[in-house]
Coordinates of N, CA and C in Angstrom, one line a residue:
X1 N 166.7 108.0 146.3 CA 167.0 108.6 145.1 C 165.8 109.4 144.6
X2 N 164.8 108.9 144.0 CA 163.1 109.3 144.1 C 163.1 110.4 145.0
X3 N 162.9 110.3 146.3 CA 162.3 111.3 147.4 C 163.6 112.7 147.1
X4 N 165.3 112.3 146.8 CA 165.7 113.2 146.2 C 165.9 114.1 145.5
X5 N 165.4 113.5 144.2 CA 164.7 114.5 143.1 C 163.6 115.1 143.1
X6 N 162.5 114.6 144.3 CA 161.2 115.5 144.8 C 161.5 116.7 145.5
X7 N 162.6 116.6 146.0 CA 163.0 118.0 146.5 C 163.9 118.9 145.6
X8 N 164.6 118.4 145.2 CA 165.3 119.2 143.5 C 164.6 119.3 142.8
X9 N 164.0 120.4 142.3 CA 163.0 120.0 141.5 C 163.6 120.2 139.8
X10 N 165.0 121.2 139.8 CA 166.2 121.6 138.7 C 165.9 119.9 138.2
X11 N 166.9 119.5 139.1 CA 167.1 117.9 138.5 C 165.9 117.0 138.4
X12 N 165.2 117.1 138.9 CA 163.5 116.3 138.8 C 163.4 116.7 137.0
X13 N 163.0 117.8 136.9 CA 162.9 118.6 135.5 C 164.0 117.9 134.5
X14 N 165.6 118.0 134.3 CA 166.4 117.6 133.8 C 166.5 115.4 133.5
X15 N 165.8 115.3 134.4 CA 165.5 113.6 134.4 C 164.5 113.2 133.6
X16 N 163.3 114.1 134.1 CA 162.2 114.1 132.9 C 162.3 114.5 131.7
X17 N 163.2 115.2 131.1 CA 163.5 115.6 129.5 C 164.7 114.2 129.3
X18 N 165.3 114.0 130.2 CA 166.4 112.9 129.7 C 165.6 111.4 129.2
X19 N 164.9 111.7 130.0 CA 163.6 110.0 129.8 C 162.9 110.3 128.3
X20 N 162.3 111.5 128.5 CA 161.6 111.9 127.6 C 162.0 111.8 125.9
X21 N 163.4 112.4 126.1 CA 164.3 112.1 125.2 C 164.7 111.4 124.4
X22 N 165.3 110.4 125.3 CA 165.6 108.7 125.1 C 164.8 107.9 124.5
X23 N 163.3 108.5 125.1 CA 162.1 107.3 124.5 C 161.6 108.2 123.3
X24 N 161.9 109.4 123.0 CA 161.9 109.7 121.7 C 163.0 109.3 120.4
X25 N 164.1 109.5 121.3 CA 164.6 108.4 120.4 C 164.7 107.4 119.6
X26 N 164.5 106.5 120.7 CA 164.0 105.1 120.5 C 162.9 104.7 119.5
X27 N 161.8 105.7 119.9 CA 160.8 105.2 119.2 C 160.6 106.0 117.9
X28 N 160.9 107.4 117.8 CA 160.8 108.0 116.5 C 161.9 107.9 115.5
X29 N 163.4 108.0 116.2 CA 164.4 108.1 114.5 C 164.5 107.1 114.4
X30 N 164.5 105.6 114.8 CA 164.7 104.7 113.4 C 163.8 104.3 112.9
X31 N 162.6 104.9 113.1 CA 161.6 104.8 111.4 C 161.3 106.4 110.9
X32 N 162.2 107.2 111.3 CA 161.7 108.6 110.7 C 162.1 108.8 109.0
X33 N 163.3 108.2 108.9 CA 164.0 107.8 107.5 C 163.0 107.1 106.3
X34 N 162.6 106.2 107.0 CA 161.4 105.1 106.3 C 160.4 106.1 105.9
X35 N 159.7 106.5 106.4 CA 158.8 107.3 106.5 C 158.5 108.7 105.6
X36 N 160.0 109.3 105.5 CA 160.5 109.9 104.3 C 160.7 109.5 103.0
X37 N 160.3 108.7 102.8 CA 161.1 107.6 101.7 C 159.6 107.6 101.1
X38 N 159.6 107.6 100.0 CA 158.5 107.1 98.8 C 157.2 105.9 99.6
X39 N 156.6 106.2 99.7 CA 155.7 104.8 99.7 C 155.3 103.9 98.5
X40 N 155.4 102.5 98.8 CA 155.4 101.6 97.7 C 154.6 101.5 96.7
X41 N 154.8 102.0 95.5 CA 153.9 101.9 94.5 C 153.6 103.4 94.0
X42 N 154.1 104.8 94.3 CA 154.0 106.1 94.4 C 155.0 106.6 93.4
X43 N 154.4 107.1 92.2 CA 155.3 107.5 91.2 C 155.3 108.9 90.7
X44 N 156.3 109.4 90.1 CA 156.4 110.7 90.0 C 154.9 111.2 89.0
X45 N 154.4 112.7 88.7 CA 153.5 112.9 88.0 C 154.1 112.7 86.4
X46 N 153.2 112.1 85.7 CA 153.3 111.9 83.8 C 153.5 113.7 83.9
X47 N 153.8 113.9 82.7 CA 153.5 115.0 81.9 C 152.6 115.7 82.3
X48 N 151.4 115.0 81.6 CA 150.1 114.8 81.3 C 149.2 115.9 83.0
X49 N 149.9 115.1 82.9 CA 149.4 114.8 84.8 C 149.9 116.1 85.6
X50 N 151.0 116.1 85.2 CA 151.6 117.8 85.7 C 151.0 119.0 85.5
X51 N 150.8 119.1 83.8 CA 150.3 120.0 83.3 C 148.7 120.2 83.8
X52 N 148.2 118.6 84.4 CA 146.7 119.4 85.1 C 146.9 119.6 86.4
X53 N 147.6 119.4 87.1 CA 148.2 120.1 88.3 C 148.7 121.5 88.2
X54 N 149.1 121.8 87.4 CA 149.2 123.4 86.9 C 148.3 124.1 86.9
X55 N 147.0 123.2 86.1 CA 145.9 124.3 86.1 C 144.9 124.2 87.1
X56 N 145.3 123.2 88.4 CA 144.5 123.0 89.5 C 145.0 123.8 90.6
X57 N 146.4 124.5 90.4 CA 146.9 125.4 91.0 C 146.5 126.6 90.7
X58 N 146.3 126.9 89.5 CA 146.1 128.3 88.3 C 144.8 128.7 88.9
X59 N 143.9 127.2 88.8 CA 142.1 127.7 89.5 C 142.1 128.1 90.9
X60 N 143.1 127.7 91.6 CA 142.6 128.1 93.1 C 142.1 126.4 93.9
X61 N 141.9 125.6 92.9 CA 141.1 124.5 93.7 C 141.6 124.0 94.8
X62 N 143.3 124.1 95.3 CA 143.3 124.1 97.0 C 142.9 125.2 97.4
X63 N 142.8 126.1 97.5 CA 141.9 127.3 98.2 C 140.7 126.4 98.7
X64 N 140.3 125.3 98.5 CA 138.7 124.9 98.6 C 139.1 123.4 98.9
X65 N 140.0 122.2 98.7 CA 140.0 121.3 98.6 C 141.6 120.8 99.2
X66 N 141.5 120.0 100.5 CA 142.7 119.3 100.9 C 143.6 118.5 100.3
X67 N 144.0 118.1 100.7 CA 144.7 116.8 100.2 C 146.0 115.8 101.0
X68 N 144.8 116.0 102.2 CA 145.8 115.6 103.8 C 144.5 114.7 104.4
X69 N 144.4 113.2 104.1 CA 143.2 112.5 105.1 C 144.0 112.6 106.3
X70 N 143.6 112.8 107.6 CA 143.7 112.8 108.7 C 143.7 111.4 109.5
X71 N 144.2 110.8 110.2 CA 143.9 109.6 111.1 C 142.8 109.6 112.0
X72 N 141.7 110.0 111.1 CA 140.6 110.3 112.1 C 139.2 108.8 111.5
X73 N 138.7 108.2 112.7 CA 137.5 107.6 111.8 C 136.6 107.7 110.9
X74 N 136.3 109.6 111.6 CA 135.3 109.8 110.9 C 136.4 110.3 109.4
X75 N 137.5 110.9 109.3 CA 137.8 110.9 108.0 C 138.2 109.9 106.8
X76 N 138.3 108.6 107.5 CA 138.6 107.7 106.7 C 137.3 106.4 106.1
X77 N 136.3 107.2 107.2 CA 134.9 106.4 106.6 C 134.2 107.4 105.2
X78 N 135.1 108.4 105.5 CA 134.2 108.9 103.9 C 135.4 109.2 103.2
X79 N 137.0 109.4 103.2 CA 137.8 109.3 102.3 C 138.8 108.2 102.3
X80 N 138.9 107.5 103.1 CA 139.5 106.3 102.8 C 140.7 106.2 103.7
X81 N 142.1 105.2 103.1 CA 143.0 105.0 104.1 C 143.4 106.8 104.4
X82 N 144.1 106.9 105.6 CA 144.5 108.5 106.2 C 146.3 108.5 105.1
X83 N 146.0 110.0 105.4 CA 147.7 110.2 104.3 C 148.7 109.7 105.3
X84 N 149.7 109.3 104.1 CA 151.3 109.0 105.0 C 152.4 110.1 104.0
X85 N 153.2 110.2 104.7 CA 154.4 111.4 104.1 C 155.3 110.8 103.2
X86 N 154.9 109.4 102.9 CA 155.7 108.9 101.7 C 155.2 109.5 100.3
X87 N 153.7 109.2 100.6 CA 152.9 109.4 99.5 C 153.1 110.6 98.7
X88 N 153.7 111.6 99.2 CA 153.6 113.4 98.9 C 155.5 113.2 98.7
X89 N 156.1 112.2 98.5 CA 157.2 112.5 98.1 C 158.0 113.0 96.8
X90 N 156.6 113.2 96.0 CA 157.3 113.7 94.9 C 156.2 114.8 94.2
X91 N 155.8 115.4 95.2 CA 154.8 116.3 95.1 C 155.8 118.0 95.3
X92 N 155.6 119.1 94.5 CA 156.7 119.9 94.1 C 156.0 121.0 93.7
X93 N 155.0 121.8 94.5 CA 154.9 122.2 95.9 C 153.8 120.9 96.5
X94 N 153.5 120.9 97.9 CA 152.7 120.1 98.3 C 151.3 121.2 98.3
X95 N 150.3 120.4 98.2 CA 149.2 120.6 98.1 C 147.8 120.4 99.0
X96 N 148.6 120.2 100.5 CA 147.9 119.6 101.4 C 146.6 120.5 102.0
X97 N 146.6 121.7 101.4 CA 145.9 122.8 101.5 C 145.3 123.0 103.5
X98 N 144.6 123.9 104.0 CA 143.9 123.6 105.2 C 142.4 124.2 105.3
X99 N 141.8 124.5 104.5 CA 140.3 124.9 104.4 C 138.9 124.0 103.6
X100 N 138.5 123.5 103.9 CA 137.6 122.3 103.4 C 136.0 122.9 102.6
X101 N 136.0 124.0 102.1 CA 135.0 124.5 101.4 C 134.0 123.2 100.9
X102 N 135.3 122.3 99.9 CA 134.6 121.0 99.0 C 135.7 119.8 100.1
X103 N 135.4 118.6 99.4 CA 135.6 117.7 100.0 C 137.6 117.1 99.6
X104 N 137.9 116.8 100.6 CA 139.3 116.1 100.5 C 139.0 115.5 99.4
X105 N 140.2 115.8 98.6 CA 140.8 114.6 97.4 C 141.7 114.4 97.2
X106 N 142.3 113.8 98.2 CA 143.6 112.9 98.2 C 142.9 111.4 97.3
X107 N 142.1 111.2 97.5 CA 141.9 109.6 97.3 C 140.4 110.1 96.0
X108 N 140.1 110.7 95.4 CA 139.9 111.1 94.6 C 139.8 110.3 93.3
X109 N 140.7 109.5 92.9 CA 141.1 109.1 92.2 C 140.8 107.7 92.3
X110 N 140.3 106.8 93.4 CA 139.7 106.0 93.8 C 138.0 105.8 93.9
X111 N 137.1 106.6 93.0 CA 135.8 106.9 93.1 C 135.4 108.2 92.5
X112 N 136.2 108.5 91.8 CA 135.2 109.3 91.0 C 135.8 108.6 89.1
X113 N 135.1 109.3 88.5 CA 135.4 108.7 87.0 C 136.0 109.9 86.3
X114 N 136.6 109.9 85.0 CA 136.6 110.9 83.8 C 135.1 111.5 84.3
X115 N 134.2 110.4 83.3 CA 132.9 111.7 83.0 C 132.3 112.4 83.7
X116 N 132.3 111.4 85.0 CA 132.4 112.0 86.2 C 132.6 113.7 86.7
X117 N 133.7 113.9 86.2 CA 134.9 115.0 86.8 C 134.4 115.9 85.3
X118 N 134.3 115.4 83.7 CA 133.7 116.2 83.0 C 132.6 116.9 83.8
X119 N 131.5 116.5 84.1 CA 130.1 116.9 84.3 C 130.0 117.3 85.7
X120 N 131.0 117.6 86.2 CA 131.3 118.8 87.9 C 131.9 119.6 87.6
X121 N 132.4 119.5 86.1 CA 133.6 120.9 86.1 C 132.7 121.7 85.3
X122 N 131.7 121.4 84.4 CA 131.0 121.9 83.3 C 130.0 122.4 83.9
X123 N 129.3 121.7 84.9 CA 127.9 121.9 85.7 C 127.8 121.5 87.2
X124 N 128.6 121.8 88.0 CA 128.6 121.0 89.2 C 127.6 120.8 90.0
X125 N 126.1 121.5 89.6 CA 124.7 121.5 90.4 C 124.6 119.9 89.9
X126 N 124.8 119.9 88.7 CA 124.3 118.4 87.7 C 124.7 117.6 88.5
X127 N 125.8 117.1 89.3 CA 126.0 116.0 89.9 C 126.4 116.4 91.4
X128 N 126.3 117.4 92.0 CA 126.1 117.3 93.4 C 125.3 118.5 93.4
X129 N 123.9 118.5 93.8 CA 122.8 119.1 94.3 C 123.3 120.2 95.1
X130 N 122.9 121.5 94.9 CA 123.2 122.5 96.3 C 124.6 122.6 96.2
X131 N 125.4 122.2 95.2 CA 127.0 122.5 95.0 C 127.4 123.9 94.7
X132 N 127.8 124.9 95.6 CA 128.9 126.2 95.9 C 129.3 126.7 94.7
X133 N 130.0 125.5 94.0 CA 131.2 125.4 93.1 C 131.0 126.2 92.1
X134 N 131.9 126.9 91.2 CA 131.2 127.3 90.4 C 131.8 126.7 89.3
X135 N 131.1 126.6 87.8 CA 131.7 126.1 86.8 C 132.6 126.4 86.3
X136 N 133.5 125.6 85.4 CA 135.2 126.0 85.1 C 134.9 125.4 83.3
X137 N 133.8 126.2 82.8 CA 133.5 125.5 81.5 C 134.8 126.4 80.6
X138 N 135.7 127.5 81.1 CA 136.9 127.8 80.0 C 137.5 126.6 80.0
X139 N 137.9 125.8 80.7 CA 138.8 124.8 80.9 C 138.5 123.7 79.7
X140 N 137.5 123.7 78.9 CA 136.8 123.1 78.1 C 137.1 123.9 76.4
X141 N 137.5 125.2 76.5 CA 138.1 126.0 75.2 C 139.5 126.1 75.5
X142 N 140.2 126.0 76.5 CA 142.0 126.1 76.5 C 142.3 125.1 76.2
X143 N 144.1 125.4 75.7 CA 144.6 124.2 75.9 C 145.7 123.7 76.7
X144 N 145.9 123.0 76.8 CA 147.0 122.6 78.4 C 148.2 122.9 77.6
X145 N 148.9 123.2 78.7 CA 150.4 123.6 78.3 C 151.0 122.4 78.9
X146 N 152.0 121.6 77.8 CA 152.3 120.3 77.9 C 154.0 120.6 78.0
X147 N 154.3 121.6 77.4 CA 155.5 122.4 77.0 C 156.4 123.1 78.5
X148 N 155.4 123.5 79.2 CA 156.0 123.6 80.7 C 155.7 122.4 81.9
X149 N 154.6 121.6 81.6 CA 154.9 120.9 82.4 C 156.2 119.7 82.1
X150 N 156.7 119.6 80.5 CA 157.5 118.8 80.8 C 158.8 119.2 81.0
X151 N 159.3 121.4 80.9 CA 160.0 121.3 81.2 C 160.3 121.0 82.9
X152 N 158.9 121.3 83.6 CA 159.1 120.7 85.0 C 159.5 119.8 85.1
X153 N 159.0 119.0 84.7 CA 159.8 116.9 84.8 C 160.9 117.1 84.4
X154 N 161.6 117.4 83.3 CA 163.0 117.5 83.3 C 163.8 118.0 84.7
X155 N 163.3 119.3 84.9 CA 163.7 120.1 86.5 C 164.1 119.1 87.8
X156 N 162.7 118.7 87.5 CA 162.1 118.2 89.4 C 163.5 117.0 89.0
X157 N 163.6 116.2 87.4 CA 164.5 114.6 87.8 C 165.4 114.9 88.0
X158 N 166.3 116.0 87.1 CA 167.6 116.5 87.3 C 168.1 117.0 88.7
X159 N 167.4 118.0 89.2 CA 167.7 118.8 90.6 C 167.2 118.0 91.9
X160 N 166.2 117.4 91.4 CA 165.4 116.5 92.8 C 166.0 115.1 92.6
X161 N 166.3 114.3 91.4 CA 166.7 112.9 91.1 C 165.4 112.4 91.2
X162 N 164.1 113.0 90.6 CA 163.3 112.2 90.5 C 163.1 111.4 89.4
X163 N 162.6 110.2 89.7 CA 163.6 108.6 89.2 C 162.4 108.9 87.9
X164 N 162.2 109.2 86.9 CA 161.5 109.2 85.7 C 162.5 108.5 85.1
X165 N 162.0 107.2 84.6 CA 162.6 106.7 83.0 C 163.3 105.3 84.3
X166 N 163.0 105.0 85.2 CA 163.4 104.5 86.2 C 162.1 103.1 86.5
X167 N 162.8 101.6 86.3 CA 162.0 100.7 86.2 C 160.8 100.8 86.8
X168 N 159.2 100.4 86.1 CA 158.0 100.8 86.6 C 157.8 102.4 86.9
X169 N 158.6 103.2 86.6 CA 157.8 105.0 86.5 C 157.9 105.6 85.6
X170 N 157.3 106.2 85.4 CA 156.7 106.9 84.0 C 157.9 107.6 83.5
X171 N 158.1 107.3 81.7 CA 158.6 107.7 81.3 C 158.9 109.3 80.5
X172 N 160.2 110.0 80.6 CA 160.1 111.2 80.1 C 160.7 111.2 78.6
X173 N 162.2 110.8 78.7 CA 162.9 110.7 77.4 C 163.0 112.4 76.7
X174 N 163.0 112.4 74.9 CA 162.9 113.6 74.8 C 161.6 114.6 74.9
X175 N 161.4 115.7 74.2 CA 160.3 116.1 73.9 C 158.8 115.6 73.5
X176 N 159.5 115.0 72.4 CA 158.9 114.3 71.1 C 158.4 112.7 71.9
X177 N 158.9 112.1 72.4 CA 158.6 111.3 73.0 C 157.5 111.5 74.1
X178 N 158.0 112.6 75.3 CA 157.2 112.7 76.3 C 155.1 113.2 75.3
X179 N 155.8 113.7 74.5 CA 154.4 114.6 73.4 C 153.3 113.4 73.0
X180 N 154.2 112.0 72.6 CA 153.0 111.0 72.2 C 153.1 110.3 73.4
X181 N 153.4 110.2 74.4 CA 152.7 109.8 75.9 C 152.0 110.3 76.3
X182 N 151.9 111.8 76.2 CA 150.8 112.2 76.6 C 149.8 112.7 75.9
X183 N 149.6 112.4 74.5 CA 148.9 112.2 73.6 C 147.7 110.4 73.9
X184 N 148.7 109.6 73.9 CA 148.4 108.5 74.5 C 147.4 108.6 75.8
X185 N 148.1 108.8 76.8 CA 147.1 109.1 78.1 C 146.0 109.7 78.0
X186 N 146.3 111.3 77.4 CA 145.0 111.9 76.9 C 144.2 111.1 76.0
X187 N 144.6 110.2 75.0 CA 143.4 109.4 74.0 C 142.2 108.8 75.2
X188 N 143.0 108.3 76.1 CA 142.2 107.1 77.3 C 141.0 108.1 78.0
X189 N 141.5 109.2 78.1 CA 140.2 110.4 78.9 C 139.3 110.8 78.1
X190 N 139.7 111.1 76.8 CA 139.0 112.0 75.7 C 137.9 110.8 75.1
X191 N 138.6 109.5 75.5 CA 137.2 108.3 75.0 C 136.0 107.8 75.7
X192 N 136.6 108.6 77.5 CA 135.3 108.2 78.2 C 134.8 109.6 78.5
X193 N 134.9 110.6 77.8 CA 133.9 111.6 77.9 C 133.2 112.3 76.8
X194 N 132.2 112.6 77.0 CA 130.8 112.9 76.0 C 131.1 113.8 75.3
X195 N 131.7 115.2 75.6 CA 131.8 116.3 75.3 C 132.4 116.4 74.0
X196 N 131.3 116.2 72.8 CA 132.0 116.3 71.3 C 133.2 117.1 70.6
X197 N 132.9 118.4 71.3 CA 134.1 119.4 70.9 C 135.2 119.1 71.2
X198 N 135.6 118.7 72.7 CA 136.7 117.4 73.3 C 137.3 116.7 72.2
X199 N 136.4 115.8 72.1 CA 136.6 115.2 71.0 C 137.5 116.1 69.6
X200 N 136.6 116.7 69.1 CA 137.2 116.8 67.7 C 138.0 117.6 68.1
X201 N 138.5 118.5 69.2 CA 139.7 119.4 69.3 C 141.2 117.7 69.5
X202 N 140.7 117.2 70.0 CA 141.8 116.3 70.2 C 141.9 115.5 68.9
X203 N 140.9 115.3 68.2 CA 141.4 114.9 66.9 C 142.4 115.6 66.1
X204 N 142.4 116.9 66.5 CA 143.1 118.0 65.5 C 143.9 118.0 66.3
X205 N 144.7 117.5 67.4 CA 146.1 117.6 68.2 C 145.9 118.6 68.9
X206 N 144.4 118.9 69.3 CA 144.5 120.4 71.1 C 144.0 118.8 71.7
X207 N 145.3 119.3 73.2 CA 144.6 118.8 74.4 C 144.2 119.9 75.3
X208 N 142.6 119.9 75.3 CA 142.4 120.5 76.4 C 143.0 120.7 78.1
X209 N 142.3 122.0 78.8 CA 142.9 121.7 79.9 C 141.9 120.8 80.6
X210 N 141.1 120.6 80.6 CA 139.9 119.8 81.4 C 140.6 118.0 81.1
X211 N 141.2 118.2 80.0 CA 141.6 116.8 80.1 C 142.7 116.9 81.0
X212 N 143.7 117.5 81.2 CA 144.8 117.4 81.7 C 144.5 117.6 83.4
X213 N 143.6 118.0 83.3 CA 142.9 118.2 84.8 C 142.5 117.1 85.5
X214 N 141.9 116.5 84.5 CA 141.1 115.5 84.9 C 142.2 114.0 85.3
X215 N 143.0 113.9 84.5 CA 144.6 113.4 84.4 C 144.9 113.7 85.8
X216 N 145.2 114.5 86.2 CA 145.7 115.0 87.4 C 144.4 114.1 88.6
X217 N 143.8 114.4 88.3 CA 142.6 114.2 89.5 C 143.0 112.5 89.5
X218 N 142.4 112.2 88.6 CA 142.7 110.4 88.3 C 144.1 109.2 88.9
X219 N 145.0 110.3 89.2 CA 146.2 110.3 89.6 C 146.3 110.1 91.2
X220 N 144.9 111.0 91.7 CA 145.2 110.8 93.2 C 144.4 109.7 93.9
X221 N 145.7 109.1 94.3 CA 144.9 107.7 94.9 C 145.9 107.3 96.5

């Protein structure tokens, strides 16, 4: 049979895709489904959280910054566990970027702080030496537009069925509602950072973008 297909080589070829095949089968579609599926504990973006994803889009910061760890050693000894395609399941565009200027931040959100992320966006020499980056201190006079990112959440739940308002994930509800959640969240960032004007603009009801940004960053884990 063997020494027969060594001389066919048509059917030699046709045997080896059938094998090939089969063991793809086998082994990739019945966990390809799973795999697509949310990973446990991965929840849609707040408001809050959108809106500084808007302006992490607006800056360019994937131009510069991934958000795809690799199954590599050397990438998971300095960013941590490698990405899985659950994780980006409700990610709307994805953000996996492919040019590494600054450092992956998928995991982000596990090691750096608020003030942290204040005092890189205001001065980035101040806390990494010899840093490229340049400062994004407008982001510290605007204000975040809260008003489009929640009509995105409305969008993404209705057209995508992303489960907002859905046991353990962040709530949308109406306007007025989504407005003091993300008033709320923002209170939590605006208390661990220095920057007084911060401050008193959010006293007077401006949420900066640097907060909403930073919101966003905080998120990736």
């Amino acid at each position: 049979m063997f020494s027969w297909l060594e001389k066919n080589p048509f059917f030699f070829a046709v045997g080896v895709f059938i094998v090939i095949a089969y063991a793809g089968i086998v082994e990739i579609l019945p966990d390809f489904a799973n795999r697509a599926r949310p990973v446990e504990g991965t929840k849609p973006y707040t408001v809050l959280q959108l809106a500084g994803k808007h302006v992490y889009m607006k800056e360019g910061c994937n131009a510069c910054h991934t958000q795809m760890i690799r199954p590599f050693k050397s990438e998971t000894d300095r960013y941590g566990m490698y990405s899985l395609s659950g994780e980006y399941a409700y990610d709307r565009p994805h953000l996996w970027g492919s040019k590494r200027t600054g450092p992956d931040l998928m995991r982000v959100g596990n090691y750096r702080t608020s003030d942290w992320h204040e005092n890189h966006m205001k001065d980035p020499v101040s806390v990494v030496p010899g840093s490229i980056m340049p400062a994004y201190k407008h982001l510290f006079v605007k204000n975040a537009d809260v008003a489009t990112a929640y009509a995105e959440a409305e969008t993404i739940k209705k057209v995508f069925n992303v489960p907002y308002d859905a046991e353990g994930m962040p709530k949308l509800g109406t306007f007025d509602e989504a407005s003091a959640d993300v008033k709320a969240e923002a209170a939590m960032i605006v208390e661990q950072m220095k920057d007084e004007d911060i401050k008193k603009a959010f006293a007077s009801g401006e949420i900066r973008q640097i907060v909403a940004l930073i919101a966003y960053l905080n998120s990736l884990k």
